[in-house]
C-alpha cells in the first residue's frame, strides 16, 4: 500500500500561532481539515508518497518536527493505537425513530417556519423528476456550500438505487427536495437541495422541511426509523450539529478512520484541541473526547449523545505535560 502525504504549515485560526501538520487522506478531507485548523493562509512544505510501513515509521518518529498528525486509513487494516493517539471515525451517522420527537427548541422553530410559510410536499418516483432535481437542486446547492468538492462522479449515482423524490412546495413553486433511498434497511434521507442552490431558501424552511416531511411521509408508510446520513466526527461540525437536533442514535461509519496523534505542546495545538472535541472509538465503544482548561470547561451533558458510551473529559495541561 502506498501512502500519499502532505506536510502543512500555517497559523491556527483562533490563536494565530503556527502549527505544523502531517496529513494523509483524500482531497476532500484535506480541504475539510485545513479549513478547520488553519486560517486562510497555509502552505504545503513537502509532499510525497511512502510505503505504509515507512510512512508510519517516519510519522511516529516525528522526523518532520510536526505538532499534529492526521492519517486516514481503511479499517480493514489493523493499527495498534500508541501513546497520544486517537482513532476517529471518518464519518458518523444518525438514525431517528419515527414519528419524530419535536422536543428540541430549534426543531420547534423550524416547524413554526414551515407552517408560517405554508409549505407542503409531494413524493414521486419519476426518473425524469429525479434527474431534474439532481441537476437543478442538489448539484447547485453542493457547489454553493462546498465549492471545492468534486461531485461529477456522484451525479448519476441515484440510478443505482431504489429512490423516491420528496419535493417541498411553497404554494407557487418547488423550493427544495430530498432523495429517499431504500437500500439500507431503514430509509435513508440521502441527498437534499434547494432550487438553483439558492441558500436564502434555507431561512424559509426549505431544508428543515425535507427532514420534517420525509419523517412524516415515511411514518405514514409504516416505517419506524429514518437514517439521516453522515457527518464529520468533530462535535462542533456544522452538519453534525444540524442533524443532532433532530435526535436519534449515533453510529460510526465502518469503512474509514483517522489516526490523530499529538506530538508536542504549542499554543496552536492547545487552541485546536480545546475548540474541536471529537469522537473516538476503542474496543467497540465510542467516546466523546473533550479537552478543557481553567477557561474552557467540559460539560458532560453537552457532549453526551444517544449512542455514545462515555464522555472523556481531558485536562489539557496534564495531557500535554505527558507527551
PDB file of C-alpha atoms in Angstrom:
ATOM      1  CA  UNK A   1       0.000   0.000   0.000  1.00  0.00           C
ATOM      2  CA  UNK A   2       1.250   3.469  -0.936  1.00  0.00           C
ATOM      3  CA  UNK A   3       0.516   6.413   1.336  1.00  0.00           C
ATOM      4  CA  UNK A   4       0.334   9.907  -0.119  1.00  0.00           C
ATOM      5  CA  UNK A   5       1.127  12.598   2.417  1.00  0.00           C
ATOM      6  CA  UNK A   6       1.487  16.359   2.792  1.00  0.00           C
ATOM      7  CA  UNK A   7       3.420  18.418   5.320  1.00  0.00           C
ATOM      8  CA  UNK A   8       1.410  21.575   6.002  1.00  0.00           C
ATOM      9  CA  UNK A   9       2.257  24.687   7.969  1.00  0.00           C
ATOM     10  CA  UNK A  10       0.075  27.654   8.793  1.00  0.00           C
ATOM     11  CA  UNK A  11      -1.444  29.672  11.591  1.00  0.00           C
ATOM     12  CA  UNK A  12      -4.114  28.121  13.791  1.00  0.00           C
ATOM     13  CA  UNK A  13      -7.295  30.050  13.085  1.00  0.00           C
ATOM     14  CA  UNK A  14      -8.095  31.150  16.654  1.00  0.00           C
ATOM     15  CA  UNK A  15      -4.756  31.567  18.399  1.00  0.00           C
ATOM     16  CA  UNK A  16      -2.909  32.731  15.253  1.00  0.00           C
ATOM     17  CA  UNK A  17       0.095  30.669  16.379  1.00  0.00           C
ATOM     18  CA  UNK A  18       1.960  28.431  13.920  1.00  0.00           C
ATOM     19  CA  UNK A  19       1.032  24.758  13.583  1.00  0.00           C
ATOM     20  CA  UNK A  20       2.744  22.092  11.505  1.00  0.00           C
ATOM     21  CA  UNK A  21       0.627  19.090  10.462  1.00  0.00           C
ATOM     22  CA  UNK A  22       1.469  15.817   8.732  1.00  0.00           C
ATOM     23  CA  UNK A  23      -1.626  14.850   6.759  1.00  0.00           C
ATOM     24  CA  UNK A  24      -2.583  11.810   4.710  1.00  0.00           C
ATOM     25  CA  UNK A  25      -6.083  11.436   3.314  1.00  0.00           C
ATOM     26  CA  UNK A  26      -8.398  12.250   0.429  1.00  0.00           C
ATOM     27  CA  UNK A  27      -8.567  15.613  -1.319  1.00  0.00           C
ATOM     28  CA  UNK A  28     -11.940  16.424   0.255  1.00  0.00           C
ATOM     29  CA  UNK A  29     -10.594  15.531   3.711  1.00  0.00           C
ATOM     30  CA  UNK A  30      -7.574  17.759   3.094  1.00  0.00           C
ATOM     31  CA  UNK A  31      -9.884  20.700   2.386  1.00  0.00           C
ATOM     32  CA  UNK A  32     -12.010  19.973   5.459  1.00  0.00           C
ATOM     33  CA  UNK A  33      -9.060  19.572   7.840  1.00  0.00           C
ATOM     34  CA  UNK A  34      -7.169  22.631   6.623  1.00  0.00           C
ATOM     35  CA  UNK A  35     -10.312  24.772   6.929  1.00  0.00           C
ATOM     36  CA  UNK A  36     -10.848  23.513  10.459  1.00  0.00           C
ATOM     37  CA  UNK A  37      -7.278  24.043  11.677  1.00  0.00           C
ATOM     38  CA  UNK A  38      -5.849  26.991   9.759  1.00  0.00           C
ATOM     39  CA  UNK A  39      -6.842  30.470   8.815  1.00  0.00           C
ATOM     40  CA  UNK A  40      -6.829  31.161   5.083  1.00  0.00           C
ATOM     41  CA  UNK A  41      -3.056  31.260   4.785  1.00  0.00           C
ATOM     42  CA  UNK A  42      -1.206  27.936   4.934  1.00  0.00           C
ATOM     43  CA  UNK A  43       1.395  26.298   2.748  1.00  0.00           C
ATOM     44  CA  UNK A  44       2.444  22.795   1.778  1.00  0.00           C
ATOM     45  CA  UNK A  45       6.086  22.443   2.767  1.00  0.00           C
ATOM     46  CA  UNK A  46       6.597  18.947   1.379  1.00  0.00           C
ATOM     47  CA  UNK A  47       4.539  16.171  -0.170  1.00  0.00           C
ATOM     48  CA  UNK A  48       5.240  12.700  -1.413  1.00  0.00           C
ATOM     49  CA  UNK A  49       4.360   9.054  -1.093  1.00  0.00           C
ATOM     50  CA  UNK A  50       5.800   6.247   1.027  1.00  0.00           C
ATOM     51  CA  UNK A  51       5.005   2.633   1.605  1.00  0.00           C
ATOM     52  CA  UNK A  52       2.648   2.221   4.539  1.00  0.00           C
ATOM     53  CA  UNK A  53       5.203   0.802   6.973  1.00  0.00           C
ATOM     54  CA  UNK A  54       7.745   3.518   6.120  1.00  0.00           C
ATOM     55  CA  UNK A  55       5.149   6.268   6.452  1.00  0.00           C
ATOM     56  CA  UNK A  56       4.161   5.038   9.908  1.00  0.00           C
ATOM     57  CA  UNK A  57       7.828   4.838  10.918  1.00  0.00           C
ATOM     58  CA  UNK A  58       8.530   8.386   9.707  1.00  0.00           C
ATOM     59  CA  UNK A  59       5.271   9.759  11.111  1.00  0.00           C
ATOM     60  CA  UNK A  60       5.501   8.257  14.574  1.00  0.00           C
ATOM     61  CA  UNK A  61       9.184   9.170  14.839  1.00  0.00           C
ATOM     62  CA  UNK A  62       8.162  12.760  14.018  1.00  0.00           C
ATOM     63  CA  UNK A  63      11.008  13.169  11.563  1.00  0.00           C
ATOM     64  CA  UNK A  64       9.441  16.389  10.233  1.00  0.00           C
ATOM     65  CA  UNK A  65       9.041  18.026  13.658  1.00  0.00           C
ATOM     66  CA  UNK A  66       5.243  18.238  13.494  1.00  0.00           C
ATOM     67  CA  UNK A  67       2.723  19.316  16.101  1.00  0.00           C
ATOM     68  CA  UNK A  68      -0.008  17.001  14.858  1.00  0.00           C
ATOM     69  CA  UNK A  69      -0.617  14.047  12.535  1.00  0.00           C
ATOM     70  CA  UNK A  70      -3.866  13.075  10.817  1.00  0.00           C
ATOM     71  CA  UNK A  71      -3.685   9.807   8.875  1.00  0.00           C
ATOM     72  CA  UNK A  72      -6.685   8.305   7.102  1.00  0.00           C
ATOM     73  CA  UNK A  73      -6.778   4.548   6.650  1.00  0.00           C
ATOM     74  CA  UNK A  74      -9.194   1.810   5.660  1.00  0.00           C
ATOM     75  CA  UNK A  75     -10.496  -0.047   8.675  1.00  0.00           C
ATOM     76  CA  UNK A  76      -9.850  -3.465   7.183  1.00  0.00           C
ATOM     77  CA  UNK A  77      -6.243  -2.773   8.196  1.00  0.00           C
ATOM     78  CA  UNK A  78      -5.381  -3.188  11.848  1.00  0.00           C
ATOM     79  CA  UNK A  79      -3.361  -0.473  13.590  1.00  0.00           C
ATOM     80  CA  UNK A  80      -2.417  -0.520  17.240  1.00  0.00           C
ATOM     81  CA  UNK A  81      -3.000   2.850  18.835  1.00  0.00           C
ATOM     82  CA  UNK A  82       0.093   4.290  20.511  1.00  0.00           C
ATOM     83  CA  UNK A  83       0.511   6.898  23.233  1.00  0.00           C
ATOM     84  CA  UNK A  84      -1.137  10.252  22.496  1.00  0.00           C
ATOM     85  CA  UNK A  85      -3.028   8.778  19.533  1.00  0.00           C
ATOM     86  CA  UNK A  86      -6.771   8.669  18.964  1.00  0.00           C
ATOM     87  CA  UNK A  87      -8.762   6.649  16.456  1.00  0.00           C
ATOM     88  CA  UNK A  88     -11.507   8.796  14.917  1.00  0.00           C
ATOM     89  CA  UNK A  89     -14.260   7.551  12.634  1.00  0.00           C
ATOM     90  CA  UNK A  90     -14.087   9.383   9.333  1.00  0.00           C
ATOM     91  CA  UNK A  91     -17.865   9.781   9.454  1.00  0.00           C
ATOM     92  CA  UNK A  92     -20.651   9.328  11.979  1.00  0.00           C
ATOM     93  CA  UNK A  93     -24.262   8.594  11.061  1.00  0.00           C
ATOM     94  CA  UNK A  94     -27.546   9.186  12.835  1.00  0.00           C
ATOM     95  CA  UNK A  95     -30.831   7.244  12.823  1.00  0.00           C
ATOM     96  CA  UNK A  96     -34.038   8.740  14.249  1.00  0.00           C
ATOM     97  CA  UNK A  97     -37.127   6.899  15.436  1.00  0.00           C
ATOM     98  CA  UNK A  98     -40.464   7.750  13.842  1.00  0.00           C
ATOM     99  CA  UNK A  99     -42.589   9.696  14.493  1.00  0.00           C
ATOM    100  CA  UNK A 100     -40.137  12.492  15.203  1.00  0.00           C
ATOM    101  CA  UNK A 101     -39.821  13.906  18.684  1.00  0.00           C
ATOM    102  CA  UNK A 102     -40.302  17.669  18.477  1.00  0.00           C
ATOM    103  CA  UNK A 103     -38.788  18.496  21.861  1.00  0.00           C
ATOM    104  CA  UNK A 104     -35.765  20.400  20.548  1.00  0.00           C
ATOM    105  CA  UNK A 105     -36.342  24.179  20.530  1.00  0.00           C
ATOM    106  CA  UNK A 106     -34.587  24.647  17.194  1.00  0.00           C
ATOM    107  CA  UNK A 107     -36.754  21.951  15.614  1.00  0.00           C
ATOM    108  CA  UNK A 108     -39.872  23.591  17.066  1.00  0.00           C
ATOM    109  CA  UNK A 109     -38.786  26.865  15.483  1.00  0.00           C
ATOM    110  CA  UNK A 110     -38.258  25.115  12.136  1.00  0.00           C
ATOM    111  CA  UNK A 111     -41.747  23.604  12.279  1.00  0.00           C
ATOM    112  CA  UNK A 112     -43.249  27.022  13.012  1.00  0.00           C
ATOM    113  CA  UNK A 113     -41.414  28.395   9.958  1.00  0.00           C
ATOM    114  CA  UNK A 114     -42.715  25.529   7.797  1.00  0.00           C
ATOM    115  CA  UNK A 115     -46.296  26.230   8.939  1.00  0.00           C
ATOM    116  CA  UNK A 116     -45.924  30.006   8.630  1.00  0.00           C
ATOM    117  CA  UNK A 117     -44.704  29.708   5.033  1.00  0.00           C
ATOM    118  CA  UNK A 118     -47.464  27.235   4.160  1.00  0.00           C
ATOM    119  CA  UNK A 119     -45.014  24.609   2.917  1.00  0.00           C
ATOM    120  CA  UNK A 120     -46.309  21.267   1.658  1.00  0.00           C
ATOM    121  CA  UNK A 121     -44.826  18.220  -0.037  1.00  0.00           C
ATOM    122  CA  UNK A 122     -45.399  15.553  -2.621  1.00  0.00           C
ATOM    123  CA  UNK A 123     -43.486  12.371  -3.428  1.00  0.00           C
ATOM    124  CA  UNK A 124     -42.675  10.884  -6.816  1.00  0.00           C
ATOM    125  CA  UNK A 125     -40.556   8.032  -8.167  1.00  0.00           C
ATOM    126  CA  UNK A 126     -40.390   9.516 -11.680  1.00  0.00           C
ATOM    127  CA  UNK A 127     -36.842   9.175 -13.039  1.00  0.00           C
ATOM    128  CA  UNK A 128     -37.382  12.339 -15.084  1.00  0.00           C
ATOM    129  CA  UNK A 129     -38.246  14.334 -11.961  1.00  0.00           C
ATOM    130  CA  UNK A 130     -35.355  12.823 -10.002  1.00  0.00           C
ATOM    131  CA  UNK A 131     -32.872  13.735 -12.721  1.00  0.00           C
ATOM    132  CA  UNK A 132     -34.211  17.295 -12.832  1.00  0.00           C
ATOM    133  CA  UNK A 133     -33.926  17.537  -9.030  1.00  0.00           C
ATOM    134  CA  UNK A 134     -30.303  16.373  -9.112  1.00  0.00           C
ATOM    135  CA  UNK A 135     -29.407  18.862 -11.857  1.00  0.00           C
ATOM    136  CA  UNK A 136     -31.394  21.882 -10.632  1.00  0.00           C
ATOM    137  CA  UNK A 137     -31.420  21.436  -6.847  1.00  0.00           C
ATOM    138  CA  UNK A 138     -28.776  19.090  -5.475  1.00  0.00           C
ATOM    139  CA  UNK A 139     -25.814  19.950  -7.729  1.00  0.00           C
ATOM    140  CA  UNK A 140     -26.074  23.772  -7.420  1.00  0.00           C
ATOM    141  CA  UNK A 141     -26.615  23.507  -3.648  1.00  0.00           C
ATOM    142  CA  UNK A 142     -23.494  21.390  -3.167  1.00  0.00           C
ATOM    143  CA  UNK A 143     -21.488  23.702  -5.399  1.00  0.00           C
ATOM    144  CA  UNK A 144     -22.619  26.738  -3.404  1.00  0.00           C
ATOM    145  CA  UNK A 145     -21.911  25.187   0.001  1.00  0.00           C
ATOM    146  CA  UNK A 146     -18.816  23.153  -0.892  1.00  0.00           C
ATOM    147  CA  UNK A 147     -17.213  24.799  -3.953  1.00  0.00           C
ATOM    148  CA  UNK A 148     -14.059  22.679  -3.589  1.00  0.00           C
ATOM    149  CA  UNK A 149     -15.969  19.383  -3.750  1.00  0.00           C
ATOM    150  CA  UNK A 150     -15.764  17.363  -6.973  1.00  0.00           C
ATOM    151  CA  UNK A 151     -19.178  15.769  -7.451  1.00  0.00           C
ATOM    152  CA  UNK A 152     -19.088  14.840 -11.128  1.00  0.00           C
ATOM    153  CA  UNK A 153     -18.849  11.108 -10.359  1.00  0.00           C
ATOM    154  CA  UNK A 154     -21.745  11.348  -7.888  1.00  0.00           C
ATOM    155  CA  UNK A 155     -24.314  12.989 -10.154  1.00  0.00           C
ATOM    156  CA  UNK A 156     -25.596   9.744 -11.677  1.00  0.00           C
ATOM    157  CA  UNK A 157     -25.321   7.564  -8.572  1.00  0.00           C
ATOM    158  CA  UNK A 158     -29.066   7.744  -7.878  1.00  0.00           C
ATOM    159  CA  UNK A 159     -29.662   5.438 -10.854  1.00  0.00           C
ATOM    160  CA  UNK A 160     -28.070   2.545  -8.941  1.00  0.00           C
ATOM    161  CA  UNK A 161     -30.515   2.733  -6.017  1.00  0.00           C
ATOM    162  CA  UNK A 162     -34.217   2.463  -5.373  1.00  0.00           C
ATOM    163  CA  UNK A 163     -35.192   6.073  -4.740  1.00  0.00           C
ATOM    164  CA  UNK A 164     -38.159   8.353  -4.254  1.00  0.00           C
ATOM    165  CA  UNK A 165     -38.106  12.121  -4.549  1.00  0.00           C
ATOM    166  CA  UNK A 166     -39.783  14.323  -1.957  1.00  0.00           C
ATOM    167  CA  UNK A 167     -40.398  17.857  -3.216  1.00  0.00           C
ATOM    168  CA  UNK A 168     -41.277  20.809  -0.981  1.00  0.00           C
ATOM    169  CA  UNK A 169     -43.595  23.487  -2.381  1.00  0.00           C
ATOM    170  CA  UNK A 170     -44.319  26.992  -1.050  1.00  0.00           C
ATOM    171  CA  UNK A 171     -47.678  27.307  -2.822  1.00  0.00           C
ATOM    172  CA  UNK A 172     -46.282  28.657  -6.052  1.00  0.00           C
ATOM    173  CA  UNK A 173     -43.148  26.635  -6.787  1.00  0.00           C
ATOM    174  CA  UNK A 174     -40.961  23.755  -5.623  1.00  0.00           C
ATOM    175  CA  UNK A 175     -38.279  25.281  -3.411  1.00  0.00           C
ATOM    176  CA  UNK A 176     -36.405  22.218  -2.129  1.00  0.00           C
ATOM    177  CA  UNK A 177     -36.358  18.457  -2.164  1.00  0.00           C
ATOM    178  CA  UNK A 178     -34.694  15.288  -0.969  1.00  0.00           C
ATOM    179  CA  UNK A 179     -33.917  11.864  -2.351  1.00  0.00           C
ATOM    180  CA  UNK A 180     -35.068   8.985  -0.154  1.00  0.00           C
ATOM    181  CA  UNK A 181     -33.057   5.794  -0.573  1.00  0.00           C
ATOM    182  CA  UNK A 182     -34.287   2.335   0.376  1.00  0.00           C
ATOM    183  CA  UNK A 183     -31.258   0.052   0.284  1.00  0.00           C
ATOM    184  CA  UNK A 184     -30.018   0.127   3.886  1.00  0.00           C
ATOM    185  CA  UNK A 185     -32.778  -1.479   5.939  1.00  0.00           C
ATOM    186  CA  UNK A 186     -34.337   1.750   7.153  1.00  0.00           C
ATOM    187  CA  UNK A 187     -34.972   4.529   4.630  1.00  0.00           C
ATOM    188  CA  UNK A 188     -32.133   6.961   4.101  1.00  0.00           C
ATOM    189  CA  UNK A 189     -32.578  10.730   3.683  1.00  0.00           C
ATOM    190  CA  UNK A 190     -29.787  10.704   1.175  1.00  0.00           C
ATOM    191  CA  UNK A 191     -29.473  13.991  -0.720  1.00  0.00           C
ATOM    192  CA  UNK A 192     -31.327  17.239  -0.306  1.00  0.00           C
ATOM    193  CA  UNK A 193     -31.049  20.546  -2.074  1.00  0.00           C
ATOM    194  CA  UNK A 194     -32.513  23.994  -2.672  1.00  0.00           C
ATOM    195  CA  UNK A 195     -33.790  25.188  -6.029  1.00  0.00           C
ATOM    196  CA  UNK A 196     -30.916  26.625  -8.090  1.00  0.00           C
ATOM    197  CA  UNK A 197     -28.737  26.409  -4.963  1.00  0.00           C
ATOM    198  CA  UNK A 198     -30.488  29.490  -3.556  1.00  0.00           C
ATOM    199  CA  UNK A 199     -29.285  29.430   0.058  1.00  0.00           C
ATOM    200  CA  UNK A 200     -31.813  32.106   1.077  1.00  0.00           C
ATOM    201  CA  UNK A 201     -34.455  29.370   0.846  1.00  0.00           C
ATOM    202  CA  UNK A 202     -32.829  27.775   3.908  1.00  0.00           C
ATOM    203  CA  UNK A 203     -34.319  30.597   6.013  1.00  0.00           C
ATOM    204  CA  UNK A 204     -37.806  29.925   4.654  1.00  0.00           C
ATOM    205  CA  UNK A 205     -37.604  26.333   5.903  1.00  0.00           C
ATOM    206  CA  UNK A 206     -36.538  24.663   2.675  1.00  0.00           C
ATOM    207  CA  UNK A 207     -34.027  22.235   4.167  1.00  0.00           C
ATOM    208  CA  UNK A 208     -35.794  21.713   7.501  1.00  0.00           C
ATOM    209  CA  UNK A 209     -38.931  20.794   5.558  1.00  0.00           C
ATOM    210  CA  UNK A 210     -37.093  17.964   3.784  1.00  0.00           C
ATOM    211  CA  UNK A 211     -36.296  16.427   7.192  1.00  0.00           C
ATOM    212  CA  UNK A 212     -39.713  17.072   8.716  1.00  0.00           C
ATOM    213  CA  UNK A 213     -41.795  15.965   5.733  1.00  0.00           C
ATOM    214  CA  UNK A 214     -39.584  12.933   4.999  1.00  0.00           C
ATOM    215  CA  UNK A 215     -40.182  11.708   8.543  1.00  0.00           C
ATOM    216  CA  UNK A 216     -43.928  12.410   8.285  1.00  0.00           C
ATOM    217  CA  UNK A 217     -44.231  10.650   4.928  1.00  0.00           C
ATOM    218  CA  UNK A 218     -42.235   7.563   5.908  1.00  0.00           C
ATOM    219  CA  UNK A 219     -44.100   7.158   9.191  1.00  0.00           C
ATOM    220  CA  UNK A 220     -47.369   7.228   7.237  1.00  0.00           C
ATOM    221  CA  UNK A 221     -45.969   4.355   5.161  1.00  0.00           C
ATOM    222  CA  UNK A 222     -45.320   2.281   8.270  1.00  0.00           C
ATOM    223  CA  UNK A 223     -41.579   2.872   8.722  1.00  0.00           C
ATOM    224  CA  UNK A 224     -40.274   3.076  12.287  1.00  0.00           C
ATOM    225  CA  UNK A 225     -36.947   4.824  11.656  1.00  0.00           C
ATOM    226  CA  UNK A 226     -35.115   7.121   9.250  1.00  0.00           C
ATOM    227  CA  UNK A 227     -31.383   7.257   8.623  1.00  0.00           C
ATOM    228  CA  UNK A 228     -30.266  10.893   8.349  1.00  0.00           C
ATOM    229  CA  UNK A 229     -26.895  10.175   6.767  1.00  0.00           C
ATOM    230  CA  UNK A 230     -23.328  11.109   7.598  1.00  0.00           C
ATOM    231  CA  UNK A 231     -21.479  13.993   9.215  1.00  0.00           C
ATOM    232  CA  UNK A 232     -17.902  14.540  10.341  1.00  0.00           C
ATOM    233  CA  UNK A 233     -16.656  13.123  13.640  1.00  0.00           C
ATOM    234  CA  UNK A 234     -15.931  16.543  15.160  1.00  0.00           C
ATOM    235  CA  UNK A 235     -18.617  17.553  17.623  1.00  0.00           C
ATOM    236  CA  UNK A 236     -18.764  21.205  16.553  1.00  0.00           C
ATOM    237  CA  UNK A 237     -19.058  20.364  12.858  1.00  0.00           C
ATOM    238  CA  UNK A 238     -21.966  22.346  11.413  1.00  0.00           C
ATOM    239  CA  UNK A 239     -23.633  19.426   9.629  1.00  0.00           C
ATOM    240  CA  UNK A 240     -23.286  17.214  12.694  1.00  0.00           C
ATOM    241  CA  UNK A 241     -24.905  19.902  14.861  1.00  0.00           C
ATOM    242  CA  UNK A 242     -27.771  20.283  12.387  1.00  0.00           C
ATOM    243  CA  UNK A 243     -28.507  16.554  12.266  1.00  0.00           C
ATOM    244  CA  UNK A 244     -28.105  16.249  16.047  1.00  0.00           C
ATOM    245  CA  UNK A 245     -31.058  18.494  16.780  1.00  0.00           C
ATOM    246  CA  UNK A 246     -33.413  16.001  15.113  1.00  0.00           C
ATOM    247  CA  UNK A 247     -32.495  13.422  17.768  1.00  0.00           C
ATOM    248  CA  UNK A 248     -31.725   9.777  17.140  1.00  0.00           C
ATOM    249  CA  UNK A 249     -28.904   7.348  17.792  1.00  0.00           C
ATOM    250  CA  UNK A 250     -25.303   7.916  16.722  1.00  0.00           C
ATOM    251  CA  UNK A 251     -23.293   5.236  14.960  1.00  0.00           C
ATOM    252  CA  UNK A 252     -19.878   5.174  13.306  1.00  0.00           C
ATOM    253  CA  UNK A 253     -19.287   4.551   9.641  1.00  0.00           C
ATOM    254  CA  UNK A 254     -17.165   1.421   9.482  1.00  0.00           C
ATOM    255  CA  UNK A 255     -15.179   1.931   6.278  1.00  0.00           C
ATOM    256  CA  UNK A 256     -12.506   4.512   7.089  1.00  0.00           C
ATOM    257  CA  UNK A 257     -10.907   6.133  10.122  1.00  0.00           C
ATOM    258  CA  UNK A 258      -8.328   8.744  11.083  1.00  0.00           C
ATOM    259  CA  UNK A 259      -5.439   8.342  13.468  1.00  0.00           C
ATOM    260  CA  UNK A 260      -4.932  11.663  15.220  1.00  0.00           C
ATOM    261  CA  UNK A 261      -1.623  11.978  17.040  1.00  0.00           C
ATOM    262  CA  UNK A 262      -0.431  14.934  19.114  1.00  0.00           C
ATOM    263  CA  UNK A 263       3.353  15.343  19.163  1.00  0.00           C
ATOM    264  CA  UNK A 264       4.062  18.429  21.219  1.00  0.00           C
ATOM    265  CA  UNK A 265       2.665  21.291  23.228  1.00  0.00           C
ATOM    266  CA  UNK A 266       2.128  24.619  21.485  1.00  0.00           C
ATOM    267  CA  UNK A 267      -0.344  27.480  21.696  1.00  0.00           C
ATOM    268  CA  UNK A 268      -1.771  26.482  18.322  1.00  0.00           C
ATOM    269  CA  UNK A 269      -2.306  22.852  19.350  1.00  0.00           C
ATOM    270  CA  UNK A 270      -3.894  23.920  22.631  1.00  0.00           C
ATOM    271  CA  UNK A 271      -6.462  26.041  20.836  1.00  0.00           C
ATOM    272  CA  UNK A 272      -7.128  23.347  18.250  1.00  0.00           C
ATOM    273  CA  UNK A 273      -7.790  20.683  20.888  1.00  0.00           C
ATOM    274  CA  UNK A 274      -9.854  22.954  23.146  1.00  0.00           C
ATOM    275  CA  UNK A 275     -12.089  24.080  20.291  1.00  0.00           C
ATOM    276  CA  UNK A 276     -12.517  20.810  18.401  1.00  0.00           C
ATOM    277  CA  UNK A 277     -13.873  17.975  20.572  1.00  0.00           C
ATOM    278  CA  UNK A 278     -14.157  14.741  18.611  1.00  0.00           C
ATOM    279  CA  UNK A 279     -15.481  11.200  18.604  1.00  0.00           C
ATOM    280  CA  UNK A 280     -13.051   8.341  19.043  1.00  0.00           C
ATOM    281  CA  UNK A 281     -13.571   4.628  19.372  1.00  0.00           C
ATOM    282  CA  UNK A 282     -11.858   1.720  21.026  1.00  0.00           C
ATOM    283  CA  UNK A 283     -12.805  -1.944  21.531  1.00  0.00           C
ATOM    284  CA  UNK A 284     -16.263  -1.494  20.071  1.00  0.00           C
ATOM    285  CA  UNK A 285     -17.134   1.577  22.136  1.00  0.00           C
ATOM    286  CA  UNK A 286     -17.457   5.188  21.035  1.00  0.00           C
ATOM    287  CA  UNK A 287     -16.380   8.129  23.163  1.00  0.00           C
ATOM    288  CA  UNK A 288     -16.675  11.907  23.071  1.00  0.00           C
ATOM    289  CA  UNK A 289     -13.208  13.350  23.784  1.00  0.00           C
ATOM    290  CA  UNK A 290     -13.336  16.879  25.196  1.00  0.00           C
ATOM    291  CA  UNK A 291     -10.273  18.860  26.265  1.00  0.00           C
ATOM    292  CA  UNK A 292     -10.668  21.530  28.920  1.00  0.00           C
ATOM    293  CA  UNK A 293      -8.689  24.083  30.941  1.00  0.00           C
ATOM    294  CA  UNK A 294      -9.498  26.715  33.573  1.00  0.00           C
ATOM    295  CA  UNK A 295     -11.205  28.901  30.946  1.00  0.00           C
ATOM    296  CA  UNK A 296     -12.919  26.188  28.900  1.00  0.00           C
ATOM    297  CA  UNK A 297     -14.821  23.606  30.913  1.00  0.00           C
ATOM    298  CA  UNK A 298     -16.193  20.168  29.997  1.00  0.00           C
ATOM    299  CA  UNK A 299     -19.942  19.829  30.422  1.00  0.00           C
ATOM    300  CA  UNK A 300     -20.631  16.118  30.012  1.00  0.00           C
ATOM    301  CA  UNK A 301     -24.314  16.697  29.280  1.00  0.00           C
ATOM    302  CA  UNK A 302     -23.416  18.842  26.283  1.00  0.00           C
ATOM    303  CA  UNK A 303     -21.252  16.138  24.715  1.00  0.00           C
ATOM    304  CA  UNK A 304     -23.194  13.003  25.564  1.00  0.00           C
ATOM    305  CA  UNK A 305     -25.416  11.700  22.789  1.00  0.00           C
ATOM    306  CA  UNK A 306     -27.554   8.618  22.355  1.00  0.00           C
ATOM    307  CA  UNK A 307     -25.086   6.038  21.026  1.00  0.00           C
ATOM    308  CA  UNK A 308     -22.032   7.422  22.838  1.00  0.00           C
ATOM    309  CA  UNK A 309     -20.718   5.144  25.577  1.00  0.00           C
ATOM    310  CA  UNK A 310     -18.840   7.754  27.590  1.00  0.00           C
ATOM    311  CA  UNK A 311     -17.641  11.353  27.618  1.00  0.00           C
ATOM    312  CA  UNK A 312     -13.888  11.610  28.268  1.00  0.00           C
ATOM    313  CA  UNK A 313     -13.006  14.986  29.803  1.00  0.00           C
ATOM    314  CA  UNK A 314      -9.248  15.561  29.499  1.00  0.00           C
ATOM    315  CA  UNK A 315      -7.337  18.266  31.297  1.00  0.00           C
ATOM    316  CA  UNK A 316      -5.221  19.730  28.517  1.00  0.00           C
ATOM    317  CA  UNK A 317      -2.356  20.776  30.803  1.00  0.00           C
ATOM    318  CA  UNK A 318      -1.964  17.256  32.173  1.00  0.00           C
ATOM    319  CA  UNK A 319      -2.279  15.717  28.705  1.00  0.00           C
ATOM    320  CA  UNK A 320       0.339  17.957  27.088  1.00  0.00           C
ATOM    321  CA  UNK A 321       2.665  17.657  30.079  1.00  0.00           C
ATOM    322  CA  UNK A 322       2.845  13.895  29.495  1.00  0.00           C
ATOM    323  CA  UNK A 323       3.661  13.979  25.778  1.00  0.00           C
TER     324      UNK A 323
END
